Coordinates of C-alpha atoms in Angstrom, one line a residue:
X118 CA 105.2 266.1 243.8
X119 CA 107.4 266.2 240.8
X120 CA 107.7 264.2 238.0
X121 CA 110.5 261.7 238.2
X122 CA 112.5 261.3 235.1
X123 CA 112.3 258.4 232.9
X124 CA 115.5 256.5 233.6
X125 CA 114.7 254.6 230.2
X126 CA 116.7 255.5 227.5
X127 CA 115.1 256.6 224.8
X128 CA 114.4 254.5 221.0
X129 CA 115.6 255.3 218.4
X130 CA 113.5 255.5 215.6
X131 CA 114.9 252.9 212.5
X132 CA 114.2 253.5 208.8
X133 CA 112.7 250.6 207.4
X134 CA 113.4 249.9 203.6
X135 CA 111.1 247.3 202.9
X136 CA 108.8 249.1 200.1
X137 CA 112.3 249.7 198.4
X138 CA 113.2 246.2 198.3
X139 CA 109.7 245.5 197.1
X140 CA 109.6 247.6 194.2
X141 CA 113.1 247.0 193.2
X142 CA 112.1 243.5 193.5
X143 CA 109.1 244.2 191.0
X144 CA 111.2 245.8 188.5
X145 CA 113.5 243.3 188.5
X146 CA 110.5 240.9 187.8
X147 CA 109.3 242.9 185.3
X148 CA 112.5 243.2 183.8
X149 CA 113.3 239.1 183.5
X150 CA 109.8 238.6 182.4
X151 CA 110.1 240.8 179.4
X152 CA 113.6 239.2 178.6
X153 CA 112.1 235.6 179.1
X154 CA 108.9 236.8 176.5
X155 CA 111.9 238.0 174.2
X156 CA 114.2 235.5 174.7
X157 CA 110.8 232.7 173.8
X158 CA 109.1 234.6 171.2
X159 CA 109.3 233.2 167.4
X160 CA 112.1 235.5 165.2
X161 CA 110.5 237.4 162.4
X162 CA 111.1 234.7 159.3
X163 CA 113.1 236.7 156.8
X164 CA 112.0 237.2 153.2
X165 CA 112.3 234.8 151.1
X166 CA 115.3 235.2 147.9
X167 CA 114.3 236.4 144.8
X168 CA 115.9 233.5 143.4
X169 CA 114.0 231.0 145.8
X170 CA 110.6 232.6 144.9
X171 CA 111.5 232.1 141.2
X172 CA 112.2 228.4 141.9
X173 CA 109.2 228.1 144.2
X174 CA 106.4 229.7 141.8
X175 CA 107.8 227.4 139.1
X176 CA 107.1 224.6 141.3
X177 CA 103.7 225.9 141.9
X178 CA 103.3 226.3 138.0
X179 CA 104.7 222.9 137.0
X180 CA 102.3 221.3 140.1
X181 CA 99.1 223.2 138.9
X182 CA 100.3 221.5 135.4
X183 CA 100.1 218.0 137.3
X184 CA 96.7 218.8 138.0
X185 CA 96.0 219.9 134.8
X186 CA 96.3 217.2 133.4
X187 CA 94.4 215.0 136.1
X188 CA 91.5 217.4 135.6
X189 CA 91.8 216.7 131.6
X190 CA 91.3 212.9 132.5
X191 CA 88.3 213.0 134.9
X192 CA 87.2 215.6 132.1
X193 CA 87.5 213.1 129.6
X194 CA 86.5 210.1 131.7
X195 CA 83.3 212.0 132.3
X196 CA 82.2 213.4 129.5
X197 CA 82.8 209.4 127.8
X198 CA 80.5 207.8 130.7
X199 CA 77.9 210.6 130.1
X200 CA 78.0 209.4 126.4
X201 CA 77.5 205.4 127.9
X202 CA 75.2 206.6 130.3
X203 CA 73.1 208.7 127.8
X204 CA 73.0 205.7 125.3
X205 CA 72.0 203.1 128.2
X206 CA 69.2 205.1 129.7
X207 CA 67.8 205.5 125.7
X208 CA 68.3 202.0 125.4
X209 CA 66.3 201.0 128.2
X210 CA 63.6 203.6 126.8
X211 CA 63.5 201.3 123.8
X212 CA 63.6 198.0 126.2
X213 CA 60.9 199.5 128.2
X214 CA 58.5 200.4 124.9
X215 CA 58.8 196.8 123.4
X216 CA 58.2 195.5 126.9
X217 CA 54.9 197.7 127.0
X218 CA 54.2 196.3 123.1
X219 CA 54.6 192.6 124.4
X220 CA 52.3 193.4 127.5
X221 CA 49.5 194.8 125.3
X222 CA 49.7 192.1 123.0
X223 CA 49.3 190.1 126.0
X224 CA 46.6 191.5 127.1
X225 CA 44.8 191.1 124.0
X226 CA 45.1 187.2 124.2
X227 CA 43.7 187.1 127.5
X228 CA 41.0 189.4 126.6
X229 CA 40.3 187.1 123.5
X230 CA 39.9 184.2 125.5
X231 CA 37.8 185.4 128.5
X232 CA 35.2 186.2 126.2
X233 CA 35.3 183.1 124.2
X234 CA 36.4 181.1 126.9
X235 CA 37.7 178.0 127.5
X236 CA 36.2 174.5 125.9
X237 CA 37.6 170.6 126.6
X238 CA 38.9 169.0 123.2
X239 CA 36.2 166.6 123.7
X240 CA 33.3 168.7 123.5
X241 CA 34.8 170.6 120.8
X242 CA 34.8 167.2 118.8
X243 CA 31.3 166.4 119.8
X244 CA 30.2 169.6 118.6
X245 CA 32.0 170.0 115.5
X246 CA 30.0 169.3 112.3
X247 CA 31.7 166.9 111.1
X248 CA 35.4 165.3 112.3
X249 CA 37.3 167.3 109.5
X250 CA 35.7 170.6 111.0
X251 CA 36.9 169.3 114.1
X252 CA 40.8 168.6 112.9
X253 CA 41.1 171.6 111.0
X254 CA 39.4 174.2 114.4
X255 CA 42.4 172.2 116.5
X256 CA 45.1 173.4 113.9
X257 CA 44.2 176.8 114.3
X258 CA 43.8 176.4 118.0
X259 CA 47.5 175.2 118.1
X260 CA 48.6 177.6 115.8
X261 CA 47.1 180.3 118.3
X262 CA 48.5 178.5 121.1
X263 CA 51.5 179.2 119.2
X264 CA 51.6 182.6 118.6
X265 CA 50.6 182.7 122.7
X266 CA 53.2 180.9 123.5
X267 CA 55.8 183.1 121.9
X268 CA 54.3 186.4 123.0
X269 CA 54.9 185.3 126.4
X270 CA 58.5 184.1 125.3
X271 CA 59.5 187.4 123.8
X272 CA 57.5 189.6 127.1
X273 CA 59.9 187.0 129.3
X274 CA 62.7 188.0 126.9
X275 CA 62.5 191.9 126.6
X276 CA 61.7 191.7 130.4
X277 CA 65.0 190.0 131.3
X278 CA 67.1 192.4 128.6
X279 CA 65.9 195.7 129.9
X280 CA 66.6 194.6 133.6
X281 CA 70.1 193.5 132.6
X282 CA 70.6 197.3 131.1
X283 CA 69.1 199.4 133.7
X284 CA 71.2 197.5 136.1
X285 CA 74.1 199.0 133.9
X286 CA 73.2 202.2 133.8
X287 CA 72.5 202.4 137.0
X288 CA 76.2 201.5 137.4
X289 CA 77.8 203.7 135.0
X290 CA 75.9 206.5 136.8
X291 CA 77.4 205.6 139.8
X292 CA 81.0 205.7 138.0
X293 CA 79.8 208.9 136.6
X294 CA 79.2 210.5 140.0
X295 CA 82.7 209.1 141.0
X296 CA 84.5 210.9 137.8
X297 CA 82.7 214.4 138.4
X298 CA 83.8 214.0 142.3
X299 CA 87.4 213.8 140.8
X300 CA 86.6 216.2 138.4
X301 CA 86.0 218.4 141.1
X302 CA 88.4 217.6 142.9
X303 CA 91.3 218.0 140.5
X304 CA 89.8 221.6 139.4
X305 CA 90.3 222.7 143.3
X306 CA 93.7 221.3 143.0
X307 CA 94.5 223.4 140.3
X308 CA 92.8 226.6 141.5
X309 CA 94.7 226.5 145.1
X310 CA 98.2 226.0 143.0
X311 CA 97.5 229.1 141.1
X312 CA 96.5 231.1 143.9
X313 CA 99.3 230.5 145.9
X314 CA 101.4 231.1 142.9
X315 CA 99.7 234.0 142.8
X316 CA 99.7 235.2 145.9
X317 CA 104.0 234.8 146.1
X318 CA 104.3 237.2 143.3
X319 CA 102.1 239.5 144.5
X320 CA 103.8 240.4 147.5
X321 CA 107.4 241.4 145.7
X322 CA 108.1 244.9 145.3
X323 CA 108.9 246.5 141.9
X324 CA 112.5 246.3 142.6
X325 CA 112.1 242.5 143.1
X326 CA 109.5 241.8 140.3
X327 CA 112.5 243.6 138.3
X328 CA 115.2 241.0 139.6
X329 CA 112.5 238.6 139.1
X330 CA 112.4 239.6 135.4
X331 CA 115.7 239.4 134.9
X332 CA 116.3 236.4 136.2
X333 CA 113.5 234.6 133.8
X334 CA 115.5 236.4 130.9
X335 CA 118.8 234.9 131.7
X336 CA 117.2 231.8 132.1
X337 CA 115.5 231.6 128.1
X338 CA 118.8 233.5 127.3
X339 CA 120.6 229.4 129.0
X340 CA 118.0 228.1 126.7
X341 CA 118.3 229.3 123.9
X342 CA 122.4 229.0 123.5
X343 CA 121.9 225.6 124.2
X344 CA 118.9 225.1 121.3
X345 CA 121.3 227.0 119.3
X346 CA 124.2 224.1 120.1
X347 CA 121.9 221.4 119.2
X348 CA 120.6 223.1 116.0
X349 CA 124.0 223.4 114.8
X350 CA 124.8 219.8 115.7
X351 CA 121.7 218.9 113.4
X352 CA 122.7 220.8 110.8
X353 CA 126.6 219.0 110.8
X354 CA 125.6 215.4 111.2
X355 CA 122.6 216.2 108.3
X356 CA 125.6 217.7 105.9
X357 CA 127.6 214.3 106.5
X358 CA 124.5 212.5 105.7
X359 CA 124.1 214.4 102.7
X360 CA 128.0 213.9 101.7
X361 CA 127.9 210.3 102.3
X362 CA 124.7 209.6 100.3
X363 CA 126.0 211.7 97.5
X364 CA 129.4 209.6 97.8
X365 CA 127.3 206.6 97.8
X366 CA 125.1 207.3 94.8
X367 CA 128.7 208.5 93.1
X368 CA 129.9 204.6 93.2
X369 CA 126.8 203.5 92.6
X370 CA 127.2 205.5 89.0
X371 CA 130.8 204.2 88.8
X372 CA 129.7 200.7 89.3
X373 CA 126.8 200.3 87.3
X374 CA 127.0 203.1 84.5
X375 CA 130.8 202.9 82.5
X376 CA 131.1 202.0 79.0
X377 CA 126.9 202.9 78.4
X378 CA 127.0 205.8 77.8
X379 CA 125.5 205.8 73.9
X380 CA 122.0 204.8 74.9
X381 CA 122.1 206.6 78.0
X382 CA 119.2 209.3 76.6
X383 CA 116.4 207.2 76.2
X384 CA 114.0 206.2 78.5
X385 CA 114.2 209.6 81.3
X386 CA 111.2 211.0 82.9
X387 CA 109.0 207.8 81.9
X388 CA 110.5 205.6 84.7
X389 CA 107.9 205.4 87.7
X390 CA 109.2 206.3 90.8
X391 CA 112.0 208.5 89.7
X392 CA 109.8 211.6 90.8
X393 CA 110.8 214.1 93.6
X394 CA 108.7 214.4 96.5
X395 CA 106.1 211.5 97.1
X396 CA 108.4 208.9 96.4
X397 CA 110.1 209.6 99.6
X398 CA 108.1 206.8 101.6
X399 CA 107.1 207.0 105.4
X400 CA 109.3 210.1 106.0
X401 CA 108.0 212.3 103.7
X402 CA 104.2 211.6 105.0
X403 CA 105.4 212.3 108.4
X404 CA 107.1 215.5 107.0
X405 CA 104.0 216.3 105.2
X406 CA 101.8 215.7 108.3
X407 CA 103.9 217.8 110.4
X408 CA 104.0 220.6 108.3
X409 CA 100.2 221.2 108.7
X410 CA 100.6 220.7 112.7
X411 CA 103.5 223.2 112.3
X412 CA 101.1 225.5 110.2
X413 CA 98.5 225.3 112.8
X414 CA 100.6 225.5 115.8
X415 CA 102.1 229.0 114.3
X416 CA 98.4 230.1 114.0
X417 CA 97.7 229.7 117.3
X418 CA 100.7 232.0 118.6
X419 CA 99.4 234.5 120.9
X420 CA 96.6 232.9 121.9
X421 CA 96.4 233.1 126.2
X422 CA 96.9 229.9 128.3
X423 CA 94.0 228.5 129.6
X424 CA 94.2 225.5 132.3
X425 CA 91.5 222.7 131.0
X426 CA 91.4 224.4 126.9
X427 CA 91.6 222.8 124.2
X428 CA 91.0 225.6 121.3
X429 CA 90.3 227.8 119.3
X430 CA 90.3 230.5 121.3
X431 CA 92.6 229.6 124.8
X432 CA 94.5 226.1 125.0
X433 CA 96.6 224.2 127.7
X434 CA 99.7 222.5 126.6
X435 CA 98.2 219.1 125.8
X436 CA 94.9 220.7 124.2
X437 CA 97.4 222.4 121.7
X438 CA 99.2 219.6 120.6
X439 CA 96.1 217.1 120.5
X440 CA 94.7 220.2 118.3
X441 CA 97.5 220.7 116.1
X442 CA 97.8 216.8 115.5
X443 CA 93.8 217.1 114.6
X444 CA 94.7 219.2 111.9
X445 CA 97.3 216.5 110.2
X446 CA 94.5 213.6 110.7
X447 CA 96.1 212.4 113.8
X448 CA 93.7 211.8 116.7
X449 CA 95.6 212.1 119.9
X450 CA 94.1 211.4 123.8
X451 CA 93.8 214.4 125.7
X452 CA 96.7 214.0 128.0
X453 CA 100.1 214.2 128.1
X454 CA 100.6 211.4 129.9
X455 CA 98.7 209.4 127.4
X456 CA 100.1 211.5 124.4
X457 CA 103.8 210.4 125.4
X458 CA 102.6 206.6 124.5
X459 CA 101.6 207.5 121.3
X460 CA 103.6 206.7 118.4
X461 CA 107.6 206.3 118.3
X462 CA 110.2 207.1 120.8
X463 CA 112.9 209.5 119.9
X464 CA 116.1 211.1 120.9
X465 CA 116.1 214.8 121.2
X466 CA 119.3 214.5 118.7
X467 CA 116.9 212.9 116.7
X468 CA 114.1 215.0 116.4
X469 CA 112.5 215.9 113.5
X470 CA 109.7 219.1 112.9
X471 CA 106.0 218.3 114.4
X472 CA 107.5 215.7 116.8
X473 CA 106.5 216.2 120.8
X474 CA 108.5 216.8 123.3
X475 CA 107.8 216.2 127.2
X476 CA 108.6 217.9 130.1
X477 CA 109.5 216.8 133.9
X478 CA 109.4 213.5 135.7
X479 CA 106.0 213.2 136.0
X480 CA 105.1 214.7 132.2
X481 CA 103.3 217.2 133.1
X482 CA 103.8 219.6 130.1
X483 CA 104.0 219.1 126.3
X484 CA 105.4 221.1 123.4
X485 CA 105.8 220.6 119.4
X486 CA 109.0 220.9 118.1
X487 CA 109.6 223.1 114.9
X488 CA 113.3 222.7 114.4
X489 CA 116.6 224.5 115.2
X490 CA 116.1 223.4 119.0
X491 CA 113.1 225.6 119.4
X492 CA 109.2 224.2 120.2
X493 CA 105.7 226.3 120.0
X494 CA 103.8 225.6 123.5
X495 CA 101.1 227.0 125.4
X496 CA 103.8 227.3 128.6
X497 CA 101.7 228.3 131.9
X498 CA 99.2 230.5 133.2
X499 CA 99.5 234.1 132.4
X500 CA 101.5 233.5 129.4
X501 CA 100.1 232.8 125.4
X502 CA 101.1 230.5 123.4
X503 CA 104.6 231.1 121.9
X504 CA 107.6 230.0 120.5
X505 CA 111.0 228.4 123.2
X506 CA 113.8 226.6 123.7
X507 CA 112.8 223.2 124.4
X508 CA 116.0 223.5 126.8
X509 CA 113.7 225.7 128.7
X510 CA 112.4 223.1 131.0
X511 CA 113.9 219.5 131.8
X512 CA 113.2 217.2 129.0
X513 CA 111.4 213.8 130.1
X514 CA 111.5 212.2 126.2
X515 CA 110.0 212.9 122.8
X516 CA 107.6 210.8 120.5
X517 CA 107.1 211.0 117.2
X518 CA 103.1 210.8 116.5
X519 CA 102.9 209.2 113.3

């Protein structure tokens, strides 16, 4: 029997394009979720200004000067409550030995009268020989008693002292711990300021360290114009001085001396006080002083910065001047935030040779002055001890020491 064709018609067979979709889908996924990763991540920060780094490691410099100068208090506060400490401790030592003397002596009584023991008055008068033996065994009794008596008073008394000092020296070591935890403390301070200092400049190239260069030397170059200014100023407004005291003593001729003149021979060079030189009063001891701190401070020129030095060999900027001032008889505190209360206030108009000048609004560096608008410092780390404009940093004030 044959086959009977299909009256169906037949399918048709339908491309499906759903594995496109999905990976176009995919890539497009891909695609947004690299933008969104570069759209969200953090821009590469760009480098730093030469001119910013110089500003920012001179920050770093004058902050590790701050701490300087903290860790030259707790340094100081330390080593003077070592010294109290030390002479505390010996004390009680010597508290402690008389105590020992007083205990022995003590002991001696008590030994002295368990063996002889202990007798009534009234059997000592009934045994006594006669009633003046009797009278004259109760003086020495008494006077015993005496001596007793006060052994136990001055054991009592040494006992009461030496407590009352090794309860201070158990507090001055408990101040000393607290100093050396600031000592430390400010020493850290000073190291990470360095080291970040440090770590700035080491990251410029040779082409910046150049700039960098440059810049410092147009910097002194500002300085120094403007010392120059103020030296020239000085030098004017001492000429005037010098013409107006000359016109004065002129007058003073005019006034006193016309119509003398025959006797006017006798009498010169035997007048005290007339001499030149030592009969210039306060200012020429300060000038004299100041010329051995001057002498000093040349000396020392060259020399490297050391954070926390105070001579011979390395100095900070406060060890130098304290060092210099040394030299002239003047003791100064180790600080400059202590050296800036020393002595007189000046101008900087009025600044004389040996004076010290200050630097920034919290003091944290200190130079002496030699004249003409120039100092001798020991400036920062990395740098010796040299001669600068004391226009080279912002001025806080000046004193004059003696």
């Amino acid at each position: 029997m044959p086959v009977l064709a299909s009256h169906r018609k037949p399918r048709t067979k339908v491309r499906t394009t759903t594995p496109a979709v999905g990976f176009t889908t995919a890539a497009l996924a891909s695609v947004t979720l690299l933008s969104t990763q570069s759209a969200t991540a953090a821009p590469a920060e760009p480098k730093p200004a030469i001119e910013d780094v110089q500003k920012k490691v001179d920050e770093l410099y004058r902050q590790a000067g701050s701490a300087t100068q903290q860790y030259n208090r707790a340094k100081s506060a330390s080593t003077a409550q070592r010294t109290k400490v030390d002479t505390l401790l010996s004390d009680v030592a010597k508290r402690t030995e008389k105590i020992n003397e007083a205990r022995r002596e003590l002991g001696a009584y008590a030994a002295e009268q368990y063996r002889t023991g202990g007798i009534a008055p009234t059997a000592t008068f009934f045994l006594a020989d006669d009633p003046q033996a009797y009278f004259d065994q109760s003086r020495l009794m008494s006077r015993s008693t005496e001596r007793q008596q006060k052994a136990v008073d001055d054991f009592r008394t040494q006992q009461a002292a030496a407590s009352k000092k090794r309860a201070e020296a158990v507090q001055s070591l408990e101040k000393l711990t607290e100093t050396q935890t600031a000592l430390r403390s400010s020493k850290q301070n000073v190291q990470t300021k360095l080291t970040e200092a440090r770590s700035l400049l080491s990251k410029l190239t040779a082409e910046e360290k150049a700039r960098l260069a440059e810049l410092e030397r147009k910097k002194e170059a500002e300085a120094k114009e403007k010392a120059e200014k103020l030296a020239a100023r000085q030098a004017a407004e001492a000429k005037e001085r010098e013409a107006a005291e000359k016109n004065a003593r002129e007058e003073a001729a005019k006034e006193s001396g016309g119509g003398s003149g025959s006797g006017s021979g006798s009498g010169t060079g035997t007048s005290p006080g007339t001499g030149t030189g030592t009969g210039t009063g306060a200012g020429g001891s300060y000038a004299a002083k100041a010329e051995k701190v001057l002498a000093f401070a040349r000396a020392q020129i060259g020399k490297p910065y050391v954070w926390g030095a105070a001579g011979p060999s390395s100095y900070d900027c406060s060890g130098l001047t304290q060092a210099a001032w040394r030299e002239a008889g003047v003791t100064l505190p180790r600080t400059t935030w202590d050296q800036v209360e020393v002595g007189t206030r000046v101008a900087t108009s009025d600044l004389q040779p040996g004076d010290l000048v200050f630097f920034y609004d919290d003091i944290s560096h200190v130079g002496i002055y030699k004249g003409d608008g120039m100092m001798i410092h020991a400036p920062k780390p990395g740098a010796n001890v040299r001669e600068e404009s004391i226009y080279y940093m912002p001025i806080y004030g000046s004193v004059r020491p003696a």
